[in-house]
Coordinates of C-alpha atoms in Angstrom, one line a residue:
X12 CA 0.0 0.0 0.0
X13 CA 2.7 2.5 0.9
X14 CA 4.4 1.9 -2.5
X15 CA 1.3 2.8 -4.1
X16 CA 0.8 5.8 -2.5
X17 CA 4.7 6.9 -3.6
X18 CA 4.1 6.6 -7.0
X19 CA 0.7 8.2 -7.3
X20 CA 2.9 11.2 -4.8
X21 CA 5.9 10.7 -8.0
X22 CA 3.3 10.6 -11.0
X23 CA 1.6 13.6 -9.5
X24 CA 5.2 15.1 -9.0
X25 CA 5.8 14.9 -12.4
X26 CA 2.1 15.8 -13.7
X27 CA 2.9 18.9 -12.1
X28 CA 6.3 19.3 -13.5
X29 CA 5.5 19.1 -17.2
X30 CA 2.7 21.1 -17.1
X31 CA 2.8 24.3 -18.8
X32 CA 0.5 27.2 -18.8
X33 CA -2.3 26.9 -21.6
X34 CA -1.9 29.0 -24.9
X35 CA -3.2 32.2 -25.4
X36 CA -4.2 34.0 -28.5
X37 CA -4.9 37.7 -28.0
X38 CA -7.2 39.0 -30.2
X39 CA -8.8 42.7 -30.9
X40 CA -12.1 42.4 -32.6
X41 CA -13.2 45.3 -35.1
X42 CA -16.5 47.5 -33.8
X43 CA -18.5 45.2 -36.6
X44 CA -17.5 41.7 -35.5
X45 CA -17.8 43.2 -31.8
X46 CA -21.9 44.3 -32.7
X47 CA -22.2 41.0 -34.5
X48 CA -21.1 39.1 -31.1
X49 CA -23.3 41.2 -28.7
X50 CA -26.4 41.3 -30.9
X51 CA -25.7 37.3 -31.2
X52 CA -25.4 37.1 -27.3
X53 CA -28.8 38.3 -27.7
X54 CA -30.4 35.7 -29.9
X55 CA -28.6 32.7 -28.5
X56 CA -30.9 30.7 -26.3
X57 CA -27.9 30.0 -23.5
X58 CA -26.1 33.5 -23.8
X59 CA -29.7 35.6 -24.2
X60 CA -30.1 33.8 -20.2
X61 CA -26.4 34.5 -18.9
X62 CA -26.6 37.9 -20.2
X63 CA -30.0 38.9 -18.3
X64 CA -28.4 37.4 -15.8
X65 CA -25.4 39.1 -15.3
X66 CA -27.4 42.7 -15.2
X67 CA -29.4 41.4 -12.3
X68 CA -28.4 43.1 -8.7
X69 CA -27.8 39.4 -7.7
X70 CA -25.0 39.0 -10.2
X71 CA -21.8 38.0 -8.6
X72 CA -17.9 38.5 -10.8
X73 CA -17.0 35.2 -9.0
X74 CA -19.4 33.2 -11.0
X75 CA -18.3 31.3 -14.3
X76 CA -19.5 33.9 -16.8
X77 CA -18.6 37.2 -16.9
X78 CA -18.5 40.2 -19.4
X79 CA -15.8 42.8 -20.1
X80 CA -15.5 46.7 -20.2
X81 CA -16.8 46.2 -24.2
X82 CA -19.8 43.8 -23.4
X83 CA -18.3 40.4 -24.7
X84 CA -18.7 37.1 -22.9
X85 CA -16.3 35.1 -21.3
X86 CA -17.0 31.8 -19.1
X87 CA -14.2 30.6 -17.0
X88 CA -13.5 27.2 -17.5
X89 CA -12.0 24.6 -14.2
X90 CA -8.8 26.2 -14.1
X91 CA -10.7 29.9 -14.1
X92 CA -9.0 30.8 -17.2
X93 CA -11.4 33.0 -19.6
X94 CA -12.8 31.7 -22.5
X95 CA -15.0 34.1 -25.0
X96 CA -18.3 32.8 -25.4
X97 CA -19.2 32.8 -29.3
X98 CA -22.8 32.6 -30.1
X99 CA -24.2 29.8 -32.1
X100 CA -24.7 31.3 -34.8
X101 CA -21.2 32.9 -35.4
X102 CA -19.7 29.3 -34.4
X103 CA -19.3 27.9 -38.1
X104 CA -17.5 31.1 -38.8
X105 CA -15.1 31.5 -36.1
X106 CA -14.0 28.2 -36.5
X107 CA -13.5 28.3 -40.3
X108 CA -11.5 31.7 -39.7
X109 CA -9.5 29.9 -37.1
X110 CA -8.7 27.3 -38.5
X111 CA -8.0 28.3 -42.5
X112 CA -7.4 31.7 -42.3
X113 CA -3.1 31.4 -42.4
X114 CA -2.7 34.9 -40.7
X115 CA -5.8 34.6 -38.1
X116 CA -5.0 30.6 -37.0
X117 CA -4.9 29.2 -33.2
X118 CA -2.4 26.3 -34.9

């Protein structure tokens, strides 16, 4: 049993060790694309809820979802790192432009 327990303490030792900070891609949105997202937030039957929710007196900044000084949406995921919330609608887009755009890509 005590062997066990040393090697789950060594492979956490090491989980730790490797493990790097996640990427980051920094991103500034034109006034257009920023509208686009907001008036999306809107129509999107999940972010339509968060955002009535977040104008509520009861709103809390510790909770998952949060929106910035321009009005986008962000949820932090389990490690409370912020992730921008695209609405549904804009999702085929974003991830075309992500992903085949060569000056715009994550990869």
């Amino acid at each position: 049993m005590r062997d066990s327990r040393l090697g789950a303490r060594q492979a956490k030792k090491e989980y730790e060790k490797r493990r790097e900070a996640p990427a980051r891609v920094f991103v500034k949105l034109s006034d257009d694309l920023r509208k686009r997202f907001l008036e999306g937030y809107e129509k999107d039957p999940q972010f339509s809820r968060v955002l009535e929710w977040t104008k509520t007196t009861q709103w809390s900044t510790d909770y998952r979802f949060f929106r910035n000084e321009d009005g986008l949406l962000f949820f932090k995921d389990a490690d409370y790192i912020p992730r921008l919330c695209v609405p549904r609608n804009m999702r085929p887009e974003i991830l075309i432009q992500a992903h085949e755009h060569p000056m715009e890509t994550a990869h």
